[in-house]
Short mmCIF file of C-alpha atoms and ligand atoms in Angstrom, two decimals:
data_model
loop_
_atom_site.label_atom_id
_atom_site.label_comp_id
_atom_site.label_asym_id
_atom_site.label_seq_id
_atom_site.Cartn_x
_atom_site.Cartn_y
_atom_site.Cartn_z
CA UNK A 1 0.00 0.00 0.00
CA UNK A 2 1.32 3.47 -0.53
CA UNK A 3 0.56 6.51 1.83
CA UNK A 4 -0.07 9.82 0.13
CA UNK A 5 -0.83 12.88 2.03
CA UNK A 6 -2.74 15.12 -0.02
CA UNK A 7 -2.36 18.73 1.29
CA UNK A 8 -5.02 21.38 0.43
CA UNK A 9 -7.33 18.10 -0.58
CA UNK A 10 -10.56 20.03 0.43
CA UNK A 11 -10.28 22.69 -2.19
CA UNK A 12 -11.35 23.04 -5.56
CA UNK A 13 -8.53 20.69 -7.47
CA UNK A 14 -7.30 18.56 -4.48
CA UNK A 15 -10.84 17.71 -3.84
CA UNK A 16 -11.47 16.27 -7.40
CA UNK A 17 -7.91 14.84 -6.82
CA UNK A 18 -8.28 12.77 -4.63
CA UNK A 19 -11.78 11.54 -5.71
CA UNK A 20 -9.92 10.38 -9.14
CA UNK A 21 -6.59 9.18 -7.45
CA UNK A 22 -8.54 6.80 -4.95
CA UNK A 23 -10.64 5.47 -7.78
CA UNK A 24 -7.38 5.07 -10.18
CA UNK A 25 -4.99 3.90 -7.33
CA UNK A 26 -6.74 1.05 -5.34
CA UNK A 27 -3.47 0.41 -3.35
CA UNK A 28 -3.65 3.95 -2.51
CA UNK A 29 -4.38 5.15 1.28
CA UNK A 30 -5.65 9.37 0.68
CA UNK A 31 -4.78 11.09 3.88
CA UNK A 32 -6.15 14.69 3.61
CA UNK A 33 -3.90 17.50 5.62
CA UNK A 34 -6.43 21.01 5.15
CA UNK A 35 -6.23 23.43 6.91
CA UNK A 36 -10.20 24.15 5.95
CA UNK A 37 -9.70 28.38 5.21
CA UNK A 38 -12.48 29.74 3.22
CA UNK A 39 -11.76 28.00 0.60
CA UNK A 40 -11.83 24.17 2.11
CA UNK A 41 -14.69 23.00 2.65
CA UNK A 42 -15.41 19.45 3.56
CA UNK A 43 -18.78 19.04 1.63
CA UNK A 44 -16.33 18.93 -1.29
CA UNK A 45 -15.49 15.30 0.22
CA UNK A 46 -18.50 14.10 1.58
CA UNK A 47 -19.19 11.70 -1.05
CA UNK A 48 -15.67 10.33 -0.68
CA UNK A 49 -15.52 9.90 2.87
CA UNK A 50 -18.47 7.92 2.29
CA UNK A 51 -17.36 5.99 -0.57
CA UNK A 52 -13.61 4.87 0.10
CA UNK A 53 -14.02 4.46 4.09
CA UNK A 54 -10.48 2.76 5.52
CA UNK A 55 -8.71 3.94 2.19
CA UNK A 56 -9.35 7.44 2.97
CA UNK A 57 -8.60 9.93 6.53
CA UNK A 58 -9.00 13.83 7.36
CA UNK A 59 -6.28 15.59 9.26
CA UNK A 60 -7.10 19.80 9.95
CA UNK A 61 -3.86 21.06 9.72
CA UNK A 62 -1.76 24.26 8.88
CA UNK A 63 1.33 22.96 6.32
CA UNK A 64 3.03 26.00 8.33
CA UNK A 65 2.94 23.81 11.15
CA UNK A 66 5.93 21.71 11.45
CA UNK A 67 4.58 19.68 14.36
CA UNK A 68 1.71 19.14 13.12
CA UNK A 69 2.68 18.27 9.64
CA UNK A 70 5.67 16.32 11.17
CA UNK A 71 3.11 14.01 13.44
CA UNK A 72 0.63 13.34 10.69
CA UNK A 73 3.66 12.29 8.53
CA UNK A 74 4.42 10.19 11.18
CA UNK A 75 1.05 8.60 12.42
CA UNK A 76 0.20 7.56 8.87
CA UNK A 77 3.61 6.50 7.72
CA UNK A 78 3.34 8.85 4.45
CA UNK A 79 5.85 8.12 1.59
CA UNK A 80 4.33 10.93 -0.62
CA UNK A 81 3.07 14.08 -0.18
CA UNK A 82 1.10 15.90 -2.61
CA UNK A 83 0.94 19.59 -2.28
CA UNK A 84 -2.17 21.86 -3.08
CA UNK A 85 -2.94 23.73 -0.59
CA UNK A 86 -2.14 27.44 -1.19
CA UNK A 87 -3.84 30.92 -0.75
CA UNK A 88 -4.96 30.51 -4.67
CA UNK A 89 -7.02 33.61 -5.67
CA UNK A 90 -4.99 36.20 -7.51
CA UNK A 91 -7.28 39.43 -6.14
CA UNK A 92 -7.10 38.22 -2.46
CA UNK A 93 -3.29 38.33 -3.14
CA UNK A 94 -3.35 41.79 -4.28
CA UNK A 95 -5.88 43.35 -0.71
CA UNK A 96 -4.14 41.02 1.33
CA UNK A 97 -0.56 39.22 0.71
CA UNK A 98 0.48 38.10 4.08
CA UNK A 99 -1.46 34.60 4.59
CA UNK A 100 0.50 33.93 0.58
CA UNK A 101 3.68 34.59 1.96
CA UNK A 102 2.85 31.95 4.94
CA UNK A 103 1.68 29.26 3.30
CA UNK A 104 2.44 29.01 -0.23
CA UNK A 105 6.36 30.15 0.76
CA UNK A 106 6.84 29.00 4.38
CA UNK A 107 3.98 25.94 4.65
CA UNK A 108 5.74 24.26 0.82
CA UNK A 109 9.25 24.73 2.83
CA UNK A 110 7.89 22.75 6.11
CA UNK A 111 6.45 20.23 3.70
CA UNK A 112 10.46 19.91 2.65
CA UNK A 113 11.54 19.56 5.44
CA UNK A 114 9.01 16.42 6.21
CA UNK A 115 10.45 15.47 2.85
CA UNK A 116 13.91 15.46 4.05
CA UNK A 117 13.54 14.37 7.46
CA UNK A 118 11.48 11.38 6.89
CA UNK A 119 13.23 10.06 3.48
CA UNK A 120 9.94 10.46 1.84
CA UNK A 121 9.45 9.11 -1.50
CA UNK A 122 8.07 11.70 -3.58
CA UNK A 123 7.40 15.44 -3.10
CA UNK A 124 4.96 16.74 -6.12
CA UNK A 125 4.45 19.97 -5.71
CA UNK A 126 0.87 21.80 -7.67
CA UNK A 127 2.27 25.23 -8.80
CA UNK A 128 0.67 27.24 -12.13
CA UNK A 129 1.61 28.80 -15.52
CA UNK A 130 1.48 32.19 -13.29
CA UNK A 131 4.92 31.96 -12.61
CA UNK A 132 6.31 32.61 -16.04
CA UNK A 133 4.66 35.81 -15.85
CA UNK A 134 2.93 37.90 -18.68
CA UNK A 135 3.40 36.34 -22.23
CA UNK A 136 2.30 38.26 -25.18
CA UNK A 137 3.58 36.16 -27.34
CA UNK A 138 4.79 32.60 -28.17
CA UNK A 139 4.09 29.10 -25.87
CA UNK A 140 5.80 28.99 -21.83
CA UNK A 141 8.41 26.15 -21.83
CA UNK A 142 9.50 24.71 -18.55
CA UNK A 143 12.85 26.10 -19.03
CA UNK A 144 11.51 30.21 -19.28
CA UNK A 145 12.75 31.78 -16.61
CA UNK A 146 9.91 32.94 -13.43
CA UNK A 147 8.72 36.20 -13.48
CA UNK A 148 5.90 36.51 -11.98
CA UNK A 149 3.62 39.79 -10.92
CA UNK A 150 1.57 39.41 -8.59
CA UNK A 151 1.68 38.49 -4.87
CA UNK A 152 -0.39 35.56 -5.22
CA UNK A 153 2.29 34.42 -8.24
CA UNK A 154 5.21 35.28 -6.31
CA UNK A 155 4.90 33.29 -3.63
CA UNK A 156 4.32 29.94 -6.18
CA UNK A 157 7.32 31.34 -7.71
CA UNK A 158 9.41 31.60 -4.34
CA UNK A 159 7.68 28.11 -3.04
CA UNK A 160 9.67 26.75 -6.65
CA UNK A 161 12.76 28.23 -5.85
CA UNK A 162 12.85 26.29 -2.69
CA UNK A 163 11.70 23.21 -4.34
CA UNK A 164 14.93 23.72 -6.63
CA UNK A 165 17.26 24.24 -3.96
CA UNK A 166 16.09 21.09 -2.15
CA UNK A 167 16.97 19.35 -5.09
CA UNK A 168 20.31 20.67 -5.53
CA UNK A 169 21.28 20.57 -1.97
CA UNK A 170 19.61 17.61 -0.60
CA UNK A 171 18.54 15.34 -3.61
CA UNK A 172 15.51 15.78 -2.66
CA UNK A 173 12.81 13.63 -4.83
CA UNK A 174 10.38 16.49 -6.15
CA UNK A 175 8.87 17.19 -9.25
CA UNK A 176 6.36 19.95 -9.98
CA UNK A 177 3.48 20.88 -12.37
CA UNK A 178 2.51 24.31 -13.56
CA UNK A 179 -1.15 24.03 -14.91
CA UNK A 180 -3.39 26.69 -16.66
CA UNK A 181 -6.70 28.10 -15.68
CA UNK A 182 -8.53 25.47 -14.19
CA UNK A 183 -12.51 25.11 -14.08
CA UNK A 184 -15.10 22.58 -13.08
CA UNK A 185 -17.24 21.34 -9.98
CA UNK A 186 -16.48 22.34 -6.84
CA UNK A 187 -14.27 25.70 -7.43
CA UNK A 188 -14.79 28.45 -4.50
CA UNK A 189 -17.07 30.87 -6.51
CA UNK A 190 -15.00 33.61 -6.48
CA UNK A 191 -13.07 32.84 -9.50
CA UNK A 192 -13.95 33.75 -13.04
CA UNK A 193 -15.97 31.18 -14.12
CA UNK A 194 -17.27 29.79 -10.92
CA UNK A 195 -18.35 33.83 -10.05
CA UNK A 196 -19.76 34.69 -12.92
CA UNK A 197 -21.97 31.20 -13.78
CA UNK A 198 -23.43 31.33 -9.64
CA UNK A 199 -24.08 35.27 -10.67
CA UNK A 200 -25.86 34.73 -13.90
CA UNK A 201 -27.98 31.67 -12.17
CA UNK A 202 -29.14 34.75 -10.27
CA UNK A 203 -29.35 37.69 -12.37
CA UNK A 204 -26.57 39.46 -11.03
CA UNK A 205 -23.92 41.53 -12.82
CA UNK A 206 -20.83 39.88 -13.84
CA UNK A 207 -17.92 42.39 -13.13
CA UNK A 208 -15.56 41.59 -16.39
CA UNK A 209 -12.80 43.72 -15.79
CA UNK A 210 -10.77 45.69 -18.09
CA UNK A 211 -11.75 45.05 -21.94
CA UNK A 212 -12.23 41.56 -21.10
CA UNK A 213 -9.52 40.67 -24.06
CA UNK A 214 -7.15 39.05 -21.37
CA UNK A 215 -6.00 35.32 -22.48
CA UNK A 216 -6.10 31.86 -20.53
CA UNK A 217 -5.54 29.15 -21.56
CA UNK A 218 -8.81 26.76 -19.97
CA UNK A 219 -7.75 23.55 -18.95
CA UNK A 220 -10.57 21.34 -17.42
CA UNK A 221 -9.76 20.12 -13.54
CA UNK A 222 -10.46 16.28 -14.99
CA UNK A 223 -7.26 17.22 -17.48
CA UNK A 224 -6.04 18.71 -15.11
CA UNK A 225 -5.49 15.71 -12.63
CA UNK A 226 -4.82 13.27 -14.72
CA UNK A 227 -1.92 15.29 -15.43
CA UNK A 228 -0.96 15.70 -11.77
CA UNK A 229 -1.26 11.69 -11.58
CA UNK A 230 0.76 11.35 -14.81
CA UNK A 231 3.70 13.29 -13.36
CA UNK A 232 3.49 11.42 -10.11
CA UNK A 233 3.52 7.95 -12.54
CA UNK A 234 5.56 9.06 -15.01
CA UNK A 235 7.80 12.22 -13.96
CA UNK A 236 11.43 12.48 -13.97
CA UNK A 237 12.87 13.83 -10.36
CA UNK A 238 13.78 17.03 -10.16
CA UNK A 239 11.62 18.24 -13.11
CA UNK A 240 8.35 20.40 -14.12
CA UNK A 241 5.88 19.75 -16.54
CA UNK A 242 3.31 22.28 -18.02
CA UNK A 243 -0.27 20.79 -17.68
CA UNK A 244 -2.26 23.05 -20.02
CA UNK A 245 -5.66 22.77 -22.05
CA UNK A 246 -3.86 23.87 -25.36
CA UNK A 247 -7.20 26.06 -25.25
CA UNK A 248 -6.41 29.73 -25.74
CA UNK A 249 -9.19 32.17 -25.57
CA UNK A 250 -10.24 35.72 -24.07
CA UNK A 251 -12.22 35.99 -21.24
CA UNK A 252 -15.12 38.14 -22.86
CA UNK A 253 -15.68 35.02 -25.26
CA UNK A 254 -15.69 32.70 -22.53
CA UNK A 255 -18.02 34.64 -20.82
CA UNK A 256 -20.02 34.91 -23.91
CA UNK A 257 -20.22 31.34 -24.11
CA UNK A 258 -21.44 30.47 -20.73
CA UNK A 259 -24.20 32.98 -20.91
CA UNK A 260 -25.26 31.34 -24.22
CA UNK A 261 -25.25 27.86 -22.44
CA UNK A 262 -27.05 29.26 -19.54
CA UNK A 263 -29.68 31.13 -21.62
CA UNK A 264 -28.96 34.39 -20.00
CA UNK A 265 -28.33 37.71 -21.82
CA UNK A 266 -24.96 39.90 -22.27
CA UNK A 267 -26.20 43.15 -20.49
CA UNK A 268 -25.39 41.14 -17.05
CA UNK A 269 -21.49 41.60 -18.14
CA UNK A 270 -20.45 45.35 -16.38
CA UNK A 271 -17.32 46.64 -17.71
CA UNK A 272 -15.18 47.36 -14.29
CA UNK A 273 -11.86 48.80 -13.25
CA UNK A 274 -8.83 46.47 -14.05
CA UNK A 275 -7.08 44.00 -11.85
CA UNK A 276 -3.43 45.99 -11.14
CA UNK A 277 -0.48 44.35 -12.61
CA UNK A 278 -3.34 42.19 -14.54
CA UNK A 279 -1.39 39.43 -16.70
CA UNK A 280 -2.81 40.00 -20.35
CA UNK A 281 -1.93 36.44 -21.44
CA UNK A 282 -0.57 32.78 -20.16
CA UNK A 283 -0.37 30.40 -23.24
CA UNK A 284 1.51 27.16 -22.53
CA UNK A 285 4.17 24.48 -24.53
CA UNK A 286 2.94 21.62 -22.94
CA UNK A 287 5.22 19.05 -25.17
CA UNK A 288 7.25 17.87 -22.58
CA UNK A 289 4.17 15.99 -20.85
CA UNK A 290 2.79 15.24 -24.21
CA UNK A 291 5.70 13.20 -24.42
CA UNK A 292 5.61 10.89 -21.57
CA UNK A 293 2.16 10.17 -22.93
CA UNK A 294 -0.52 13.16 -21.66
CA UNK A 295 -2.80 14.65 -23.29
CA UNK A 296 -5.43 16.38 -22.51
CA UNK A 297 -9.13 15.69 -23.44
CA UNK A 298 -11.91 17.88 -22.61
CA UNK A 299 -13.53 19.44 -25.59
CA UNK A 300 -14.32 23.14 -24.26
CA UNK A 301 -18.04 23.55 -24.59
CA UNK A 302 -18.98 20.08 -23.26
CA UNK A 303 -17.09 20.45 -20.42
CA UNK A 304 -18.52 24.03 -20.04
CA UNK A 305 -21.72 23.19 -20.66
CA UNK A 306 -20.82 19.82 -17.79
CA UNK A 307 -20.15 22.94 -15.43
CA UNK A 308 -22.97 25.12 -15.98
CA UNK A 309 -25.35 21.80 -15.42
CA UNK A 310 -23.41 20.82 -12.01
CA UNK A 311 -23.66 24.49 -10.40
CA UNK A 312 -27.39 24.71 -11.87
CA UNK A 313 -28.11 20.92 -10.21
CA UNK A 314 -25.69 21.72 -7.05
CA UNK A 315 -27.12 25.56 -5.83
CA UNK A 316 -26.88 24.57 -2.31
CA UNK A 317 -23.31 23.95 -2.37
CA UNK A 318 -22.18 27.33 -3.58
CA UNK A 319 -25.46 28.85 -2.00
CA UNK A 320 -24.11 28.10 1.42
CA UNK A 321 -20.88 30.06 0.53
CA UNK A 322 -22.01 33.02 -1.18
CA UNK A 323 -23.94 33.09 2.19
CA UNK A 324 -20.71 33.29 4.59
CA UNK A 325 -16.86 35.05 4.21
CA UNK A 326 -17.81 35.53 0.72
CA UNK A 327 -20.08 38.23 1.18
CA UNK A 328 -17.48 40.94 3.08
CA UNK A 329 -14.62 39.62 0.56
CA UNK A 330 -17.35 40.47 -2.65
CA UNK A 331 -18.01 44.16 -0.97
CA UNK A 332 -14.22 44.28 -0.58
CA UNK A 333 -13.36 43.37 -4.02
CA UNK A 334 -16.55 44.82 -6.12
CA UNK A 335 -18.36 47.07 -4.41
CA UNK A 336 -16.68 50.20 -5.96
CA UNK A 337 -16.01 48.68 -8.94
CA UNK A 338 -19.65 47.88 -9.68
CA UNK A 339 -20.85 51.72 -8.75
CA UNK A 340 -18.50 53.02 -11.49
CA UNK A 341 -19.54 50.16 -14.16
CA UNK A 342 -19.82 50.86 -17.63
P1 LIG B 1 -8.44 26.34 -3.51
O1 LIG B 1 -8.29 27.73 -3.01
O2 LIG B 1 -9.77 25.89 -4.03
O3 LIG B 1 -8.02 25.31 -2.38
C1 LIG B 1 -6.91 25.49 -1.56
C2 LIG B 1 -7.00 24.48 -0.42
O4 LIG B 1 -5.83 24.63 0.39
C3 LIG B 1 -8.20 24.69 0.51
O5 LIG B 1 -8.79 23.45 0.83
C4 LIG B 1 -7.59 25.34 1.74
O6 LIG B 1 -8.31 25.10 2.94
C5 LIG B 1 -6.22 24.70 1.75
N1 LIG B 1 -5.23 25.49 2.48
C6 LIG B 1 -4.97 26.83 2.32
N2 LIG B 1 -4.00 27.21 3.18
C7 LIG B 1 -3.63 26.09 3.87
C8 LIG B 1 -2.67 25.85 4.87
N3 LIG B 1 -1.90 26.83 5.37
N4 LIG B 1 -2.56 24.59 5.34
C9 LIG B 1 -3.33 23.59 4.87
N5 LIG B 1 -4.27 23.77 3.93
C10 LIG B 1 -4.42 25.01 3.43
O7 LIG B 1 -7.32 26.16 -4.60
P2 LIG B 1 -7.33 25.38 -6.00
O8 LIG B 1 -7.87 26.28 -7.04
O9 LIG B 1 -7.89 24.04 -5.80
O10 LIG B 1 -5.76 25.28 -6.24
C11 LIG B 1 -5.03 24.17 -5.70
C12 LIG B 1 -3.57 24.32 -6.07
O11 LIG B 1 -3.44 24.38 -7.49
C13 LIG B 1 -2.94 25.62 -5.56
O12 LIG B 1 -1.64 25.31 -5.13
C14 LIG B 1 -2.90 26.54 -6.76
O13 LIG B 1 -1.82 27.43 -6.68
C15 LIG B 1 -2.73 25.54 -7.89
N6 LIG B 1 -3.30 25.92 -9.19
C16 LIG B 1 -4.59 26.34 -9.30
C17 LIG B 1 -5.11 26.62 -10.57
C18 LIG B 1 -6.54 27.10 -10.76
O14 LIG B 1 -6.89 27.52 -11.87
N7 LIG B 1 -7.40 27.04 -9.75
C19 LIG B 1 -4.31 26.47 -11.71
C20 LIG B 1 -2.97 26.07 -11.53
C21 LIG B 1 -2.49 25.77 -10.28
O1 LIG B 2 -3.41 30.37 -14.52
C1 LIG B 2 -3.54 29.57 -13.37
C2 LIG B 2 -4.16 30.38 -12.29
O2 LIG B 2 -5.52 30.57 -12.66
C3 LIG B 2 -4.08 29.74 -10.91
O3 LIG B 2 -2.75 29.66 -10.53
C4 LIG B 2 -4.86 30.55 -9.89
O4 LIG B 2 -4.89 29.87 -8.65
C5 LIG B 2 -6.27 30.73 -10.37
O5 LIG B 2 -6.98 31.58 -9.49
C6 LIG B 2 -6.28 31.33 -11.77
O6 LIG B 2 -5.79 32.69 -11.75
P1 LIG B 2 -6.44 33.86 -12.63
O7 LIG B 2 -6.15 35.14 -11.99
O8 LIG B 2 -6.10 33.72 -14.06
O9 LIG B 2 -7.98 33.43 -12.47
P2 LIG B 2 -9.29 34.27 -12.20
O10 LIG B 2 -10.44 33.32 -12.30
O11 LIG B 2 -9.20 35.10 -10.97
O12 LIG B 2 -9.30 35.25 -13.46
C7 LIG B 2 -9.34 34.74 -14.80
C8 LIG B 2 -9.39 35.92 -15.73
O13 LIG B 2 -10.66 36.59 -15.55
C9 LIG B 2 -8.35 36.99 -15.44
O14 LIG B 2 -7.94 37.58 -16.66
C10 LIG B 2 -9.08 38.02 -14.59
C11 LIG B 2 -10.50 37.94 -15.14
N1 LIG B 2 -11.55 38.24 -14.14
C12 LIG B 2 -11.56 37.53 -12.98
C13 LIG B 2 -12.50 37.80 -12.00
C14 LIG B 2 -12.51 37.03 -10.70
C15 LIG B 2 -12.50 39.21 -14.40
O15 LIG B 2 -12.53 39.83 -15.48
N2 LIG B 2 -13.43 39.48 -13.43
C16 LIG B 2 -13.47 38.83 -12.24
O16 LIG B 2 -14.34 39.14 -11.39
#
């Protein structure tokens, strides 16, 4: 049997991660560490916990906290840890760095140092295509140097360096994926497409900002995983992999094609002031995973249209949300923005 911790397993990816992993791996015991912030949220896992009782266990933890970390590491014998967790929402970055710097910097260097310590297998660390910075033109390769420009990308950035170092100095056994724009069940709706379909289910305005002709590249969070997994398989030590849709588009058409889905007209999108330092475009080479035998395969608007349906069919999950936190955060972050809409 292995024994993977899965850090940050109760939020949007790591929860659909370890749903596929514990169906894919049946050798596999899942031990969540979460710290459950606003964004983890155990409903995310419900069906799990019910599904894969003895292969899977729940630890509420800080990754900043070595002792903690260190005794869960322990108690379940881990070989493996997988790390999501993170502060993952670029705006929060920009009103509020600090609980970035702590956890996607200091909590991935404890998780090292559990690594080291304990002789661990495998350290796969979950970073993004936000690290290479802007990129107006041409495809990311895994060799571009980091530049990233934003708090919230900075800290993945710095929580790479580390990873690097490790390797140099200590031989440690990491690997690392940076994936694109993620979507699909489960996401905390307070990014762009999870936001905007909850808002149009309700008539509200969706606060596009700038002139909406930013570029992602929209990878769905099934591609998305299997990816993770494939590096875990498949990976070389000491290496990153881009994990990206190969799906370039900008955001006003995406936006115009969930409303279309949805049946819900354009005049809910409100032209609002920009995102500072807003990246204009991420576009991904993602041949080096190609070639140990990825791909991904998500046509666009099925799995969009798969999304819409599941928020539609699953209102009391994000109702709950938009409920809580989410409500001072949303004044925080739109409030002005939507007074001076265009
Ligand atoms: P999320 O915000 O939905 O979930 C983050 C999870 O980490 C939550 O369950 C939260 O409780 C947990 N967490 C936060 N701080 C913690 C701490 N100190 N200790 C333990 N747990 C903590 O994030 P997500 O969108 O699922 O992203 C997961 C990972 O993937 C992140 O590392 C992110 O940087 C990376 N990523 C995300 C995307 C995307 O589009 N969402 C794309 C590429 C990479
Ligand atoms: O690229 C990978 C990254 O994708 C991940 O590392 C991050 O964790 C994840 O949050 C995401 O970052 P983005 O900043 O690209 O995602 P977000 O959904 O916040 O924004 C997507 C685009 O939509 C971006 O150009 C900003 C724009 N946007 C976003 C929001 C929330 C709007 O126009 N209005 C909004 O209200």
């Amino acid at each position: 049997m292995k024994h993977i911790m899965i850090t940050g397993g109760a939020g949007f990816i790591g929860s659909n991660y370890v749903r596929y992993a514990l169906e894919a791996h049946p050798d596999w015991h899942i031990v969540v560490l979460d710290k459950l912030t606003y964004a983890g949220n155990l409903d995310n896992l419900k069906d799990v916990a019910e599904r894969f009782h003895g292969r899977y266990y729940f630890v509420q933890a800080d990754i900043a906290d070595r002792e903690a970390v260190f005794a869960a590491v322990r108690q379940y014998r881990i070989d493996t840890i997988v790390n999501f967790a993170a502060e993952s929402h670029v705006d929060r970055s920009i009103l509020d760095p600090d609980a970035f710097i702590k956890t996607d910097v200091y909590g991935t260097y404890v998780l090292l140092e559990a690594t080291r310590e304990f002789g661990l297998e495998r350290f796969h660390q979950v970073s993004t295509d936000e690290v290479y910075g802007d990129v107006p033109t041409g495809y990311s390769q895994e060799t571009d140097p980091l530049e990233p420009n934003s708090p919230y990308s900075a800290s993945k950035a710095a929580a790479e360096l580390l990873i690097r170092s490790y390797r140099v100095t200590y031989n440690a056994p990491v690997t690392v994926t940076r994936g694109s724009n993620t979507f699909g069940p489960y996401q905390y709706p307070e990014k762009l497409l999870s936001l905007f379909i909850t808002n149009a289910i309700d008539d509200q305005p969706l606060p596009l900002y700038g002139d909406g002709m930013q570029v992602r590249d929209w990878l769905y969070v099934m591609d998305h995983v299997r990816g993770i997994d494939h590096v875990l398989m498949h990976g070389q030590l000491g290496e990153a992999y881009n994990v990206g849709g190969e799906n370039e588009r900008h955001n006003i058409d995406v936006i115009r094609m969930m409303l279309r889905i949805l049946g819900k007209p354009e005049s809910l999108i409100k032209r609002v002031a920009d995102r500072p330092g807003h990246d204009r475009r991420y576009a991904l080479d993602t041949r080096k995973l190609r070639a140990l035998g990825w791909a991904p395969r998500a046509d666009f608007e099925g799995a969009l249209r798969e999304t819409v349906d599941w928020y539609v069919n699953n209102a009391w999950w994000w109702r709950k949300i938009k409920s809580g936190e989410f409500k001072e955060f949303y004044r925080r972050q739109y409030a002005e923005r939507l007074a001076q809409a265009v």
